[in-house]
Amino acid sequence: MPEILGENIDRLCTVEIRRRQGQRGFVSRLYAAAKARMGERSLTHTAAETLLNRTRGGSYVFITAGAGGPPELPKGEIDGMLGGAVLARALSFGLGAKPVLVAEQRYRDPFIAATQAAGLPVLDADLVENRRYGAILEPLPDEERDAREAVADLFRKYEPSAVIAVEKPAPNEKGVFHTMSGIADPGEISFAWLLVDEAKSRGIPSIGVGDGGNEIGMGLIKDTVREILQYGKKCQCPCQSGIASIVSTDVLVVANISNWGAYGIAASLACLHGDVNTLPSPSVLRLMFEDCARAGALDGSTSQQILADDGVPLETHEEVLSILRSIVAIGGISRPV
Ligand SMILES: [Zn+2]
C-alpha cells in the first residue's frame, strides 16, 4: 500500500469539525506530535500494518471501547463503540481474526447492537471459535481488583495478537480520570488500561485511538497534550494535575472524532486486504447509528438520544465513510486506467 494513501486517510480523519471548550486547531497539533512519535509515518497505515503483520487468521484481537457513565451517559456515548464495531468487522471480514469486545457492563447492549448492525454476530466464545465470522463480548469489571483478575484471565483464555482501545478514558499522572472540560468524572473511570499494561508485558502490540488527550494511547504525546490543551496541564478538579493521559500504546491514532480514527484504520486495512467491503457502506453505518442509539448510547456532546456523534450529525459521518471508501476503491485497489 503506497504511504500516500495512509496520509490521505489520516488527513480526512483529522479534519477538525468541532470547537471544544472554545478551542480550535488542536487536532492537527496532536496529530503532528503523534506522527513524529511514529517516525513521520501515517498513523492509520501504521496501525493497520501492525494488525496485518501480527494477526494470523483465527487469532483473537481485543477491542475495548465505551466512554461515559451516569447520570449523563448511563449507557455511554456513541463515540468509540461504532469505531470498535467497524474495526471488529474489518478484522473479521478482512483478516479472518476473531474480535473480542472488552467493555464495562453498561456498554454491553449498545456495543453489541453496533457490532451486529455492522454485520458481525456477537456470539458465545465456543461458537465463534468454530465458525468463520463472529465476535465475543467479555465484561470488564468496574473495580480495580476484579478488573485485574479478569484481564489476567482474558489473556490466558484468548492469547490475543493485538489490543485496540478506541476513545477509552485513561488516568492522568495522579490516577484521576477527567472529561476534556477538566472535570474529574466518575463516569470516566475505567480499568481498560490494564489490558494495555498486560499487552506490553507480553510483547503484544497495542493501538490507541483518541481525540481529546485524555484517552488510552495519548500518554505517547502527553507533553503536547499538557502544553496545548486548555486543561492539559491544570484541570478544574482538586487534583490540579491536568487531563493528560499517561497511558501510552505502541501506535497512537489521533482523529477529529475517535470513531473516525477507527474508520481510518479499517480503511487502511481494506487497502492492504484489497477489498473495499471490509469497510461498511454508509447505509450500514446509518443502521449502526440507529441500533446503537436505540440500545441506549447517546451523543456525547449533547447527551441526547439522537443520530449524532460528538455533536456532528450522522450525515457527516456517512460522507466521511463514503470518501474513505472512494480512497480505498478508486485510489487504493483498482488498476490504473
Ligand atoms: Zn484533576
XYZ file of C-alpha atoms and ligand atoms in Angstrom:
338
model
C 0.000 0.000 0.000
C 1.551 3.350 -1.005
C 2.282 5.554 2.023
C 0.381 8.450 0.419
C -2.894 6.540 0.781
C -2.400 6.353 4.523
C -1.510 10.055 4.548
C -4.752 10.893 2.734
C -6.801 8.723 5.076
C -5.125 10.425 8.070
C -5.862 13.837 6.548
C -9.565 13.096 6.180
C -9.870 11.703 9.707
C -8.192 14.761 11.232
C -10.276 17.486 9.532
C -11.348 19.481 12.574
C -15.114 19.933 12.691
C -15.631 20.724 16.330
C -14.716 23.540 18.632
C -14.236 22.275 22.156
C -14.089 24.433 25.259
C -13.710 27.266 22.764
C -10.534 25.703 21.402
C -9.785 25.236 17.729
C -6.782 23.937 15.878
C -5.566 21.361 18.364
C -6.368 18.196 16.357
C -3.677 18.983 13.779
C -1.164 19.698 16.566
C -1.935 16.465 18.418
C -1.702 14.658 15.075
C 1.690 16.194 14.258
C 3.031 15.138 17.660
C 1.747 11.576 17.228
C 3.162 11.380 13.716
C 6.575 12.487 14.952
C 6.469 9.644 17.504
C 5.603 7.198 14.667
C 8.689 8.178 12.657
C 6.615 10.560 10.458
C 4.629 7.642 9.041
C 0.863 7.647 8.501
C -0.880 6.748 11.753
C -3.765 4.741 10.279
C -1.430 2.875 7.936
C 0.969 2.063 10.783
C -1.924 0.757 12.883
C -3.317 -1.343 10.009
C 0.114 -2.736 9.158
C 0.677 -3.688 12.805
C -2.628 -5.582 12.802
C -1.913 -7.244 9.469
C 1.607 -8.304 10.457
C 0.655 -9.624 13.875
C -2.756 -11.127 13.275
C -2.904 -14.610 11.893
C -6.220 -15.969 10.645
C -8.193 -17.200 13.602
C -6.256 -15.240 16.199
C -8.082 -13.127 18.752
C -7.858 -9.347 18.921
C -9.082 -7.370 21.947
C -11.082 -4.242 21.160
C -12.076 -2.074 24.100
C -14.483 0.859 23.761
C -17.177 2.662 25.724
C -16.917 6.024 27.473
C -19.115 7.996 29.850
C -21.440 6.999 32.648
C -24.430 8.056 34.704
C -26.141 10.419 35.131
C -25.440 11.993 31.710
C -24.437 8.911 29.724
C -25.830 5.866 31.580
C -25.007 3.502 28.696
C -22.146 5.552 27.322
C -21.671 7.661 24.229
C -21.724 6.724 20.562
C -18.072 7.695 20.133
C -15.764 4.715 20.479
C -18.346 1.974 20.189
C -19.099 2.483 16.482
C -15.391 2.668 15.734
C -14.807 -0.510 17.728
C -17.585 -2.216 15.781
C -16.186 -1.100 12.393
C -12.751 -2.420 13.393
C -14.267 -5.705 14.560
C -15.901 -6.096 11.134
C -12.682 -5.213 9.296
C -10.574 -7.619 11.380
C -13.060 -10.438 10.925
C -14.042 -9.957 7.266
C -10.596 -8.785 6.134
C -8.104 -10.766 8.224
C -10.165 -13.687 9.487
C -9.380 -12.605 13.051
C -11.762 -13.111 15.954
C -12.578 -9.846 17.720
C -13.142 -9.913 21.473
C -15.011 -6.781 22.575
C -13.993 -5.906 26.141
C -16.263 -3.378 27.836
C -17.864 -2.472 31.143
C -21.364 -3.883 31.703
C -23.167 -0.593 30.982
C -21.862 -0.552 27.390
C -22.838 -4.135 26.624
C -26.159 -3.542 24.824
C -25.121 -0.616 22.575
C -21.716 -2.163 21.757
C -23.333 -5.464 20.723
C -26.053 -3.605 18.779
C -23.458 -1.592 16.824
C -21.331 -4.660 16.056
C -24.259 -6.758 14.873
C -25.554 -3.900 12.719
C -22.047 -3.821 11.204
C -22.680 -7.370 10.016
C -20.822 -9.311 12.658
C -22.823 -11.526 15.025
C -21.817 -11.379 18.692
C -21.897 -14.944 19.998
C -20.602 -17.232 22.724
C -16.872 -17.939 22.615
C -17.218 -21.636 21.755
C -19.386 -20.815 18.724
C -17.036 -18.105 17.495
C -14.083 -20.473 17.807
C -15.722 -22.875 15.368
C -17.237 -20.588 12.740
C -15.937 -18.190 10.113
C -17.268 -14.891 11.406
C -18.247 -13.639 14.807
C -17.268 -11.508 17.770
C -17.312 -12.203 21.502
C -18.154 -9.735 24.253
C -16.310 -10.051 27.541
C -17.212 -7.862 30.534
C -14.642 -5.581 32.145
C -15.307 -5.152 35.892
C -15.699 -1.674 37.395
C -13.494 -2.380 40.435
C -9.714 -2.455 40.038
C -9.142 -5.727 41.891
C -11.817 -7.586 39.896
C -10.587 -5.977 36.673
C -7.011 -7.177 37.306
C -8.227 -10.719 37.763
C -10.497 -10.530 34.709
C -7.743 -9.121 32.479
C -5.295 -11.862 33.522
C -7.986 -14.489 32.779
C -8.769 -12.955 29.373
C -5.120 -13.035 28.271
C -4.790 -16.640 29.412
C -8.001 -17.649 27.630
C -7.549 -15.891 24.287
C -3.789 -15.108 23.937
C -4.672 -12.092 21.760
C -2.408 -10.924 18.946
C -3.209 -7.217 19.500
C -5.110 -4.852 21.796
C -7.023 -1.850 20.420
C -8.591 0.898 22.578
C -10.960 3.381 20.921
C -11.918 6.543 22.870
C -11.190 4.715 26.100
C -10.676 7.003 29.119
C -7.285 6.870 30.809
C -5.946 8.267 34.090
C -3.622 11.249 34.493
C -0.381 11.121 36.480
C -2.332 11.136 39.765
C -4.641 8.324 38.671
C -7.597 10.698 38.192
C -9.965 10.366 35.200
C -11.224 13.590 33.614
C -13.536 14.793 30.886
C -11.963 17.124 28.345
C -13.503 20.012 30.300
C -11.005 19.294 33.063
C -13.560 17.903 35.486
C -12.981 14.648 37.382
C -15.811 12.361 36.288
C -16.567 9.017 37.975
C -18.349 8.011 34.739
C -14.952 8.073 33.012
C -13.252 5.659 35.412
C -12.197 2.529 33.540
C -9.593 -0.157 34.073
C -9.188 -0.823 30.358
C -5.610 0.482 30.685
C -4.824 -2.835 32.417
C -5.328 -4.506 29.015
C -2.582 -2.303 27.567
C -0.300 -2.920 30.546
C -0.712 -6.672 30.204
C -0.167 -6.493 26.418
C 3.090 -4.583 26.970
C 4.355 -7.098 29.498
C 3.715 -9.892 26.979
C 5.154 -8.091 23.924
C 1.729 -7.856 22.277
C 1.196 -4.677 20.197
C -1.296 -2.078 21.412
C -3.124 0.605 19.444
C -4.891 3.609 20.975
C -7.351 5.888 19.186
C -8.292 9.253 20.700
C -9.441 12.799 20.031
C -9.107 14.700 23.292
C -5.833 13.960 25.095
C -7.415 12.016 27.956
C -7.657 8.613 26.276
C -5.624 5.398 26.238
C -2.728 5.983 23.842
C -2.348 9.728 24.419
C 0.372 9.055 27.001
C 2.651 8.825 23.976
C 2.252 12.592 23.422
C 1.428 13.728 26.969
C 3.847 16.662 26.853
C 1.998 18.057 23.825
C -1.397 17.443 25.468
C -0.206 19.278 28.576
C 1.162 22.129 26.503
C -1.654 22.835 24.051
C -4.962 21.816 25.624
C -6.776 24.214 27.920
C -6.911 21.735 30.805
C -3.940 19.653 29.688
C -1.610 20.749 32.482
C -4.078 22.012 35.085
C -7.616 20.680 35.435
C -10.627 22.130 37.225
C -10.688 19.395 39.865
C -8.787 19.320 43.188
C -6.013 17.106 41.747
C -4.773 20.132 39.752
C -2.690 17.844 37.546
C -4.420 18.170 34.182
C -6.306 15.785 31.932
C -3.306 14.377 30.018
C -3.433 10.586 29.854
C -0.307 8.750 30.987
C -1.268 5.522 29.194
C 0.745 5.071 26.008
C 0.320 2.484 23.265
C 2.723 1.247 20.588
C 0.651 3.025 17.927
C -1.438 6.142 18.553
C -4.101 7.293 16.075
C -5.330 10.868 16.587
C -8.592 11.914 14.911
C -11.158 14.696 14.899
C -13.595 12.207 16.406
C -12.260 8.913 17.747
C -14.660 6.856 15.635
C -13.130 8.450 12.534
C -9.685 7.244 13.571
C -11.078 3.715 13.828
C -12.779 4.039 10.417
C -9.425 5.245 9.082
C -7.595 2.165 10.416
C -10.316 -0.005 8.858
C -9.884 1.851 5.544
C -6.129 1.226 5.624
C -6.831 -2.444 6.390
C -9.211 -2.540 3.410
C -6.407 -1.158 1.191
C -3.946 -3.743 2.481
C -6.501 -6.524 2.144
C -7.633 -5.345 -1.293
C -11.371 -5.307 -0.629
C -13.349 -2.113 -0.070
C -16.203 -4.082 1.518
C -14.023 -4.748 4.518
C -15.457 -1.290 5.341
C -19.209 -0.975 5.883
C -21.245 1.088 3.426
C -22.743 4.437 4.522
C -26.188 2.799 4.729
C -24.792 0.151 7.087
C -23.230 2.936 9.166
C -26.690 4.530 9.430
C -28.083 1.234 10.696
C -25.233 1.026 13.218
C -26.013 4.524 14.499
C -29.711 3.729 14.766
C -29.263 0.423 16.569
C -26.533 1.721 18.898
C -28.633 4.777 19.860
C -31.762 2.655 20.272
C -29.785 0.401 22.643
C -29.013 3.445 24.784
C -25.797 5.089 23.553
C -26.091 8.880 23.393
C -24.428 11.718 21.549
C -21.515 12.588 23.844
C -21.788 16.327 23.206
C -25.471 16.830 23.984
C -26.400 13.662 25.962
C -29.376 13.406 23.594
C -30.527 10.129 22.083
C -30.037 11.460 18.560
C -28.174 10.319 15.458
C -25.026 12.310 16.112
C -21.513 11.592 17.370
C -19.672 14.278 19.348
C -22.271 16.792 18.166
C -21.669 16.035 14.483
C -24.759 14.760 12.628
C -24.926 11.283 11.086
C -24.906 12.687 7.523
C -21.339 13.984 8.014
C -20.156 10.573 9.216
C -21.781 8.886 6.213
C -19.946 11.320 3.939
C -16.587 10.719 5.630
C -17.093 6.968 5.281
C -18.101 7.437 1.653
C -14.875 9.358 0.905
C -12.838 6.726 2.762
C -14.431 4.047 0.565
C -13.523 6.046 -2.546
C -9.913 6.459 -1.400
C -9.752 2.682 -0.964
C -11.695 1.619 -4.077
C -10.513 4.190 -6.619
C -7.132 5.318 -5.294
C -6.163 2.163 -3.466
C -7.044 -1.118 -5.043
C -8.288 -0.547 -8.597
C -5.877 -0.865 -11.501
C -4.703 2.390 -13.074
C -6.763 3.348 -16.169
Zn -7.948 16.833 38.167
